[in-house]
Short mmCIF file of C-alpha atoms in Angstrom, two decimals:
data_model
loop_
_atom_site.label_atom_id
_atom_site.label_comp_id
_atom_site.label_asym_id
_atom_site.label_seq_id
_atom_site.Cartn_x
_atom_site.Cartn_y
_atom_site.Cartn_z
CA MET A 1 -8.66 -4.81 -6.51
CA THR A 2 -6.93 -2.81 -3.84
CA SER A 3 -5.57 0.68 -4.09
CA ALA A 4 -1.99 1.34 -5.14
CA THR A 5 -1.03 2.01 -1.53
CA THR A 6 -1.21 -1.69 -0.73
CA ALA A 7 1.42 -2.57 -3.33
CA LEU A 8 5.07 -1.63 -3.62
CA THR A 9 4.07 0.55 -6.56
CA SER A 10 1.02 0.81 -8.80
CA PRO A 11 -0.06 -2.58 -10.19
CA PRO A 12 1.48 -3.05 -13.63
CA ASN A 13 -1.77 -3.90 -15.37
CA SER A 14 -3.70 -0.93 -14.01
CA LEU A 15 -1.37 2.04 -13.86
CA SER A 16 2.10 2.59 -15.25
CA SER A 17 4.87 3.49 -12.82
CA PRO A 18 5.75 7.18 -12.49
CA SER A 19 8.84 8.53 -14.19
CA LEU A 20 11.89 9.03 -12.02
CA GLN A 21 15.12 10.97 -12.39
CA VAL A 22 17.93 9.34 -10.38
CA ILE A 23 21.51 10.49 -9.94
CA LYS A 24 23.55 7.34 -10.44
CA PRO A 25 26.05 6.83 -7.60
CA ASN A 26 29.68 6.03 -8.33
CA LEU A 27 29.52 2.49 -6.96
CA THR A 28 30.28 -1.02 -8.05
CA VAL A 29 27.17 -3.12 -8.64
CA ARG A 30 26.89 -6.15 -6.34
CA SER A 31 24.32 -8.89 -6.80
CA SER A 32 23.17 -11.76 -4.62
CA SER A 33 20.45 -14.38 -4.33
CA ALA A 34 19.35 -12.73 -1.08
CA HIS A 35 16.69 -10.06 -1.42
CA ASN A 36 18.46 -7.36 0.51
CA LEU A 37 17.90 -4.19 -1.47
CA ALA A 38 15.14 -4.61 -4.01
CA PHE A 39 14.70 -1.94 -6.66
CA THR A 40 11.62 -2.44 -8.81
CA PHE A 41 11.93 -2.10 -12.57
CA ARG A 42 10.13 0.77 -14.27
CA ARG A 43 8.46 -0.22 -17.52
CA ASN A 44 9.03 2.12 -20.44
CA SER A 45 6.93 0.44 -23.14
CA ILE A 46 3.53 -1.20 -22.93
CA PRO A 47 2.93 -4.06 -25.39
CA VAL A 48 -0.21 -4.70 -27.38
CA LEU A 49 -2.51 -7.24 -25.71
CA ARG A 50 -5.05 -9.67 -27.10
CA ALA A 51 -7.34 -12.32 -25.64
CA SER A 52 -6.05 -15.87 -25.95
CA PRO A 53 -8.36 -18.85 -26.51
CA ASN A 54 -8.27 -19.88 -22.86
CA ASN A 55 -9.63 -16.45 -21.92
CA LEU A 56 -6.32 -15.37 -20.39
CA SER A 57 -4.48 -12.30 -21.65
CA SER A 58 -1.34 -12.85 -23.72
CA ILE A 59 1.13 -10.74 -25.63
CA ASP A 60 1.47 -11.09 -29.37
CA ALA A 61 2.99 -8.12 -31.17
CA GLY A 62 4.37 -4.69 -30.54
CA VAL A 63 6.88 -5.50 -27.81
CA SER A 64 10.61 -4.93 -27.96
CA SER A 65 11.84 -7.56 -25.52
CA GLU A 66 10.78 -10.42 -23.27
CA LEU A 67 11.29 -8.08 -20.32
CA ASP A 68 8.72 -5.68 -21.76
CA ALA A 69 6.36 -8.61 -22.22
CA VAL A 70 6.48 -10.07 -18.73
CA SER A 71 6.67 -6.69 -16.99
CA SER A 72 3.32 -5.68 -18.49
CA PHE A 73 1.64 -8.29 -16.27
CA SER A 74 3.94 -8.51 -13.21
CA GLU A 75 6.13 -5.95 -11.52
CA ILE A 76 9.72 -7.11 -11.91
CA VAL A 77 12.07 -6.59 -8.96
CA PRO A 78 15.84 -6.84 -9.58
CA ASP A 79 17.53 -8.86 -6.84
CA THR A 80 20.53 -6.83 -5.58
CA VAL A 81 22.53 -6.20 -2.41
CA ILE A 82 23.59 -2.58 -2.80
CA PHE A 83 22.73 -1.18 -6.21
CA ASP A 84 21.45 -2.22 -9.54
CA ASP A 85 22.48 -0.25 -12.60
CA PHE A 86 19.93 2.56 -12.40
CA GLU A 87 20.10 3.16 -16.15
CA ARG A 88 19.17 -0.43 -17.02
CA PHE A 89 16.62 -0.96 -14.24
CA PRO A 90 15.41 2.40 -12.85
CA PRO A 91 14.24 1.93 -9.24
CA THR A 92 10.72 2.59 -8.01
CA ALA A 93 10.85 0.90 -4.56
CA ALA A 94 13.42 -0.59 -2.18
CA THR A 95 14.09 -2.70 0.92
CA VAL A 96 16.41 -1.81 3.82
CA SER A 97 17.73 -4.69 5.93
CA SER A 98 20.54 -5.90 8.17
CA SER A 99 22.18 -7.35 5.04
CA LEU A 100 22.13 -3.94 3.42
CA LEU A 101 23.74 -2.39 6.50
CA LEU A 102 26.47 -5.04 6.36
CA GLY A 103 27.01 -4.18 2.70
CA ILE A 104 27.30 -0.48 3.50
CA LEU A 105 29.75 -1.15 6.32
CA SER A 106 31.90 -3.34 4.04
CA LEU A 107 32.37 -0.65 1.38
CA PRO A 108 34.81 2.25 1.77
CA ASP A 109 32.40 4.80 0.36
CA THR A 110 28.69 4.71 -0.50
CA ILE A 111 25.99 7.36 -0.68
CA PHE A 112 24.50 5.74 2.44
CA LYS A 113 27.68 6.04 4.51
CA SER A 114 26.60 9.33 6.08
CA ALA A 115 23.26 7.79 7.09
CA VAL A 116 25.08 5.17 9.16
CA ASP A 117 27.60 7.67 10.57
CA THR A 118 24.75 9.95 11.64
CA ALA A 119 23.06 7.04 13.41
CA LEU A 120 26.24 6.24 15.34
CA ALA A 121 26.53 9.88 16.36
CA ASP A 122 23.01 9.99 17.81
CA ASN A 123 23.02 11.50 21.31
CA GLU A 124 19.84 9.75 22.43
CA CYS A 125 21.38 6.32 21.74
CA ALA A 126 24.79 7.33 23.13
CA ARG A 127 23.29 8.16 26.53
CA ILE A 128 21.98 4.59 26.97
CA LYS A 129 24.20 2.82 29.53
CA LYS A 130 23.52 -0.83 28.65
CA PRO A 131 25.74 -1.70 25.66
CA ASP A 132 23.30 -4.14 24.04
CA VAL A 133 20.40 -1.67 24.29
CA ARG A 134 22.64 1.12 22.99
CA MET A 135 23.67 -0.94 19.95
CA SER A 136 20.04 -1.84 19.27
CA CYS A 137 19.21 1.86 19.32
CA PHE A 138 21.99 2.58 16.81
CA PHE A 139 20.73 -0.32 14.65
CA ASN A 140 17.22 1.13 14.52
CA LYS A 141 18.55 4.59 13.72
CA ALA A 142 20.74 3.24 10.93
CA LEU A 143 17.87 1.28 9.34
CA VAL A 144 15.64 4.33 9.39
CA ASN A 145 18.29 6.77 8.17
CA VAL A 146 19.12 4.51 5.21
CA GLY A 147 15.42 3.91 4.61
CA ALA A 148 14.82 7.66 4.55
CA ASP A 149 17.60 8.11 1.98
CA LEU A 150 16.04 5.38 -0.15
CA ALA A 151 12.66 7.08 0.12
CA LYS A 152 14.23 10.14 -1.50
CA LEU A 153 15.53 8.01 -4.40
CA VAL A 154 12.38 6.03 -5.19
CA PRO A 155 8.75 7.06 -5.67
CA GLY A 156 7.39 3.77 -4.29
CA ARG A 157 7.53 2.29 -0.81
CA VAL A 158 10.50 1.30 1.31
CA SER A 159 10.23 -2.02 3.14
CA THR A 160 12.11 -2.05 6.47
CA GLU A 161 13.25 -5.31 8.06
CA VAL A 162 11.87 -5.91 11.55
CA ASP A 163 14.32 -7.60 13.94
CA SER A 164 14.01 -11.38 13.37
CA ARG A 165 15.15 -11.98 16.95
CA LEU A 166 11.56 -10.96 17.81
CA ALA A 167 10.02 -13.44 15.36
CA TYR A 168 8.13 -15.35 18.10
CA ASP A 169 7.05 -12.27 20.10
CA THR A 170 3.90 -10.58 18.78
CA HIS A 171 4.04 -7.67 21.21
CA GLY A 172 7.77 -7.26 20.64
CA ILE A 173 7.24 -7.00 16.88
CA VAL A 174 4.45 -4.46 17.29
CA ARG A 175 6.57 -2.37 19.65
CA LYS A 176 9.54 -2.52 17.29
CA VAL A 177 7.44 -1.38 14.33
CA HIS A 178 6.00 1.47 16.41
CA ASP A 179 9.56 2.49 17.37
CA LEU A 180 10.72 2.42 13.75
CA LEU A 181 7.66 4.31 12.58
CA ARG A 182 8.24 6.98 15.23
CA LEU A 183 11.81 7.41 13.99
CA TYR A 184 10.57 7.70 10.41
CA ASN A 185 7.99 10.27 11.50
CA ASP A 186 10.72 12.28 13.25
CA ILE A 187 12.48 12.73 9.90
CA ASP A 188 9.28 13.30 7.93
CA VAL A 189 8.93 9.99 6.09
CA PRO A 190 5.16 9.32 6.01
CA ALA A 191 3.69 5.92 6.91
CA GLU A 192 2.17 5.46 3.46
CA ARG A 193 5.70 5.28 2.01
CA LEU A 194 6.61 2.37 4.29
CA LEU A 195 6.26 -1.39 4.66
CA PHE A 196 7.56 -3.39 7.63
CA LYS A 197 9.05 -6.79 6.80
CA ILE A 198 8.12 -9.46 9.35
CA PRO A 199 8.82 -13.23 9.45
CA SER A 200 5.71 -15.36 8.90
CA THR A 201 5.60 -17.15 12.24
CA TRP A 202 2.17 -17.26 13.84
CA GLN A 203 3.32 -14.46 16.14
CA GLY A 204 4.51 -12.45 13.14
CA ILE A 205 1.21 -12.99 11.34
CA GLU A 206 -0.69 -11.85 14.44
CA ALA A 207 1.54 -8.77 14.69
CA ALA A 208 0.73 -8.00 11.05
CA ARG A 209 -2.98 -8.28 11.86
CA VAL A 210 -2.61 -5.74 14.68
CA LEU A 211 -0.47 -3.35 12.65
CA GLU A 212 -2.69 -3.49 9.56
CA SER A 213 -5.70 -2.68 11.77
CA GLU A 214 -3.79 0.46 12.77
CA GLY A 215 -3.17 1.40 9.15
CA ILE A 216 0.49 0.30 9.20
CA GLN A 217 1.45 -1.70 6.11
CA THR A 218 3.24 -5.01 6.56
CA HIS A 219 5.35 -7.30 4.40
CA LEU A 220 5.28 -10.93 5.57
CA THR A 221 8.31 -12.94 4.49
CA PHE A 222 9.63 -16.53 4.75
CA VAL A 223 6.37 -18.06 3.51
CA TYR A 224 6.91 -21.70 2.53
CA SER A 225 3.45 -23.27 2.91
CA PHE A 226 -0.11 -22.61 1.83
CA ALA A 227 -1.19 -22.39 5.47
CA GLN A 228 1.21 -19.49 6.08
CA ALA A 229 0.09 -17.72 2.91
CA ALA A 230 -3.62 -18.13 3.72
CA ALA A 231 -3.16 -17.03 7.34
CA ALA A 232 -1.16 -14.00 6.18
CA ALA A 233 -3.89 -13.07 3.71
CA GLN A 234 -6.56 -13.43 6.40
CA ALA A 235 -4.46 -11.13 8.61
CA GLY A 236 -4.57 -8.48 5.89
CA ALA A 237 -0.83 -8.32 5.18
CA SER A 238 -0.09 -5.85 2.39
CA VAL A 239 2.61 -8.02 0.79
CA ILE A 240 3.24 -11.79 1.13
CA GLN A 241 6.60 -13.14 -0.05
CA ILE A 242 7.15 -16.76 -1.17
CA PHE A 243 10.62 -18.15 -2.00
CA VAL A 244 10.20 -20.36 -5.06
CA GLY A 245 13.76 -21.59 -5.46
CA ARG A 246 14.31 -22.39 -1.80
CA ILE A 247 11.27 -24.70 -1.78
CA ARG A 248 12.60 -26.44 -4.89
CA ASP A 249 16.03 -26.84 -3.30
CA TRP A 250 14.50 -28.42 -0.20
CA ALA A 251 12.48 -30.84 -2.34
CA ARG A 252 15.60 -31.97 -4.20
CA ASN A 253 17.36 -32.94 -1.00
CA HIS A 254 14.56 -34.02 1.34
CA ALA A 255 11.35 -36.03 1.44
CA GLY A 256 8.33 -36.32 3.70
CA ASP A 257 6.57 -33.00 3.18
CA PRO A 258 2.94 -33.74 2.16
CA GLU A 259 2.39 -30.42 0.37
CA ILE A 260 5.56 -30.77 -1.68
CA GLU A 261 4.96 -34.43 -2.45
CA ALA A 262 1.42 -33.66 -3.64
CA ALA A 263 2.80 -31.07 -6.07
CA LEU A 264 5.46 -33.46 -7.34
CA LYS A 265 2.85 -36.18 -7.81
CA ARG A 266 0.89 -33.78 -10.02
CA GLY A 267 4.08 -33.16 -12.03
CA GLU A 268 4.43 -29.60 -10.74
CA ASP A 269 7.36 -27.67 -9.33
CA PRO A 270 6.49 -27.26 -5.61
CA GLY A 271 7.63 -23.65 -5.38
CA LEU A 272 5.73 -22.53 -8.45
CA ALA A 273 2.70 -24.56 -7.31
CA LEU A 274 2.66 -22.74 -3.96
CA VAL A 275 2.76 -19.31 -5.61
CA THR A 276 -0.06 -20.33 -7.95
CA LYS A 277 -2.21 -21.66 -5.11
CA ALA A 278 -1.58 -18.64 -2.87
CA TYR A 279 -2.30 -16.18 -5.68
CA ASN A 280 -5.57 -17.91 -6.56
CA TYR A 281 -6.62 -18.03 -2.90
CA ILE A 282 -5.92 -14.32 -2.38
CA HIS A 283 -7.77 -13.26 -5.51
CA LYS A 284 -10.63 -15.74 -5.37
CA TYR A 285 -11.62 -14.73 -1.86
CA GLY A 286 -11.00 -11.00 -2.14
CA HIS A 287 -8.04 -10.52 0.20
CA LYS A 288 -6.18 -7.25 -0.20
CA SER A 289 -2.69 -8.81 -0.08
CA LYS A 290 -0.26 -8.61 -2.98
CA LEU A 291 1.90 -11.67 -3.67
CA MET A 292 5.65 -11.52 -4.24
CA ALA A 293 7.54 -14.46 -5.78
CA ALA A 294 11.19 -14.48 -4.66
CA ALA A 295 14.21 -16.75 -5.29
CA VAL A 296 13.29 -17.02 -8.97
CA ARG A 297 16.21 -18.83 -10.62
CA ASN A 298 15.67 -18.71 -14.40
CA LYS A 299 13.51 -17.38 -17.22
CA GLN A 300 11.21 -20.41 -17.19
CA ASP A 301 10.39 -19.75 -13.55
CA LEU A 302 9.52 -16.19 -14.44
CA PHE A 303 7.39 -17.18 -17.45
CA SER A 304 5.49 -19.64 -15.22
CA LEU A 305 4.63 -16.84 -12.80
CA VAL A 306 3.43 -14.20 -15.26
CA GLY A 307 0.54 -12.36 -13.63
CA VAL A 308 1.71 -12.59 -10.01
CA ASP A 309 1.96 -9.14 -8.45
CA TYR A 310 5.75 -9.02 -7.97
CA ILE A 311 8.63 -11.22 -9.14
CA ILE A 312 12.13 -10.86 -7.67
CA ALA A 313 14.62 -12.01 -10.30
CA PRO A 314 18.42 -12.17 -10.56
CA LEU A 315 20.09 -9.52 -12.68
CA LYS A 316 21.43 -12.11 -15.13
CA VAL A 317 17.87 -13.32 -15.80
CA LEU A 318 16.61 -9.77 -16.29
CA GLN A 319 19.50 -8.97 -18.62
CA SER A 320 18.72 -12.09 -20.66
CA LEU A 321 15.06 -11.06 -20.87
CA LYS A 322 16.04 -7.56 -21.92
CA GLU A 323 18.33 -8.86 -24.66
CA SER A 324 15.75 -11.34 -26.02
CA VAL A 325 13.78 -9.50 -28.70
CA THR A 326 10.24 -10.57 -29.53
CA THR A 327 8.78 -10.03 -32.97
CA PRO A 328 5.24 -10.04 -34.41
CA ASP A 329 5.84 -13.41 -36.10
CA GLU A 330 6.66 -15.23 -32.85
CA LYS A 331 5.36 -18.79 -32.92
CA TYR A 332 4.29 -18.46 -29.30
CA ALA A 333 2.84 -15.79 -27.07
CA PHE A 334 3.53 -14.90 -23.48
CA VAL A 335 0.51 -16.17 -21.58
CA ARG A 336 -0.66 -14.69 -18.29
CA ARG A 337 -0.61 -17.72 -16.00
CA LEU A 338 -2.19 -16.03 -12.98
CA SER A 339 -5.30 -13.87 -13.29
CA SER A 340 -8.77 -13.29 -11.89
CA GLU A 341 -9.96 -16.03 -14.26
CA SER A 342 -7.44 -18.56 -12.97
CA ALA A 343 -8.39 -17.66 -9.40
CA ALA A 344 -12.11 -18.09 -10.04
CA ALA A 345 -11.56 -21.53 -11.59
CA TYR A 346 -9.25 -22.84 -8.85
CA GLU A 347 -10.84 -25.32 -6.45
CA PHE A 348 -9.93 -25.44 -2.75
CA ASN A 349 -10.96 -28.15 -0.31
CA LYS A 350 -12.78 -27.39 2.91
CA GLU A 351 -9.66 -27.99 5.03
CA GLU A 352 -7.95 -25.12 3.18
CA LEU A 353 -10.81 -22.68 3.70
CA ILE A 354 -10.79 -22.63 7.50
CA LYS A 355 -10.15 -19.61 9.68
CA TRP A 356 -6.48 -20.17 10.44
CA ASP A 357 -5.27 -20.05 14.04
CA GLN A 358 -2.03 -21.00 15.77
CA LYS A 359 -2.97 -24.65 16.22
CA SER A 360 -4.20 -25.23 12.68
CA LEU A 361 -1.19 -23.40 11.24
CA ALA A 362 1.25 -25.50 13.27
CA SER A 363 -0.41 -28.75 12.21
CA ALA A 364 -0.53 -27.77 8.52
CA MET A 365 3.08 -26.62 8.17
CA GLY A 366 5.15 -29.50 6.90
CA PRO A 367 8.84 -30.06 7.55
CA ALA A 368 9.92 -27.90 4.61
CA ALA A 369 8.12 -24.80 5.92
CA VAL A 370 9.26 -25.43 9.50
CA GLU A 371 12.91 -25.87 8.53
CA LEU A 372 13.09 -23.07 5.96
CA LEU A 373 11.28 -20.59 8.19
CA ALA A 374 13.65 -21.33 11.07
CA ALA A 375 16.67 -21.03 8.77
CA GLY A 376 15.50 -17.68 7.44
CA ILE A 377 14.91 -16.30 10.90
CA ASP A 378 18.29 -17.53 12.12
CA GLY A 379 20.01 -15.99 9.10
CA TYR A 380 18.43 -12.58 9.63
CA ALA A 381 19.13 -12.73 13.37
CA ASN A 382 22.79 -13.57 12.74
CA GLN A 383 23.09 -10.64 10.35
CA ALA A 384 21.55 -8.29 12.91
CA ASN A 385 24.03 -9.55 15.52
CA ARG A 386 26.90 -8.92 13.12
CA VAL A 387 25.73 -5.37 12.47
CA GLU A 388 25.55 -4.62 16.19
CA ASP A 389 28.96 -6.22 16.77
CA LEU A 390 30.47 -4.02 14.07
CA PHE A 391 28.78 -0.96 15.51
CA GLY A 392 30.29 -1.81 18.90
CA LYS A 393 33.76 -1.93 17.35
CA ILE A 394 33.54 1.39 15.47
CA TRP A 395 31.51 3.42 17.99
CA PRO A 396 31.98 6.25 18.61
CA PRO A 397 33.00 7.40 15.12
CA PRO A 398 36.34 9.25 14.92
CA ASN A 399 34.69 12.59 14.11
CA VAL A 400 32.29 12.53 17.07
#
């Protein structure tokens, strides 16, 4: 097992999350399927555990809700754009992104408004003559200022989006992360409180390898194939994020991806199958990475992933789990699907146990991973462009 510093917060089955007092902002809650600002749920009750016949842990009695049950094995991350209700789901960690900045800019008043205004008033950026470089400077400052505010609200780590327009430029990604880290250091946010969210291209994976070797923690996103997950684990990424629902959506509307078709032939959901395979690979072969399952669409998805390190779930699913009371006379128990035992028993073929490089990764990524990765990168890049366009229209602020 790795130390708590390699996870968003302490692993749920080893150490309970610290308590946190949060002043609730006067804001309307907004939710979305996009993981733009993720606040992790703090567990308040720990259920009684027993060993099930298949040697996996399960929950039988002593829990108050399904949310208590599943959150004892996996850290549950509410999927929100701006805020979750802090009273229902107290935050322990967060993500700052171009989508979050767009959300802040679209609202008349938020507690992060001053962070963006301060970025736009920065003298260092204002002195840059080239407009595109100046806007990029403001963008970096805004991300870091909002990230610093989030770091004051949560005890866990803040994941900061790295410009997706650099997704195919290893050196560009490394330079960008160094720039962001320098800005964080300037306002006294320590590196151990930070993750840097990078697209899982080969160049992004290589950038993660370099950064992790420097002690900088990375969060690799847009993983849609086992090859990406395995290469990311070999690179030492701190967090690897797989989008369950997006893989399922692709499979419903397309054909011709060998990895997806193999899962369907086995009668498995391809998104859930990828998370299972990646988790077992990481844990069987001792990689330090933590696995995050995103784009979870319903309670059954969540139940099928119990034991994975992190699960990002919609607020309506979490509310349903919270309202579903479990009792000692339940006819079923919540079974931990993913564990060290499941990893040890999982069999990989020799083609899956290679040392992944750019060529082998490219040949192993099927059409689903290629298309979904490209779509994710394009989406993030478009959002970054929109932020910079808006900054160009409102800069300089009226009070500067």
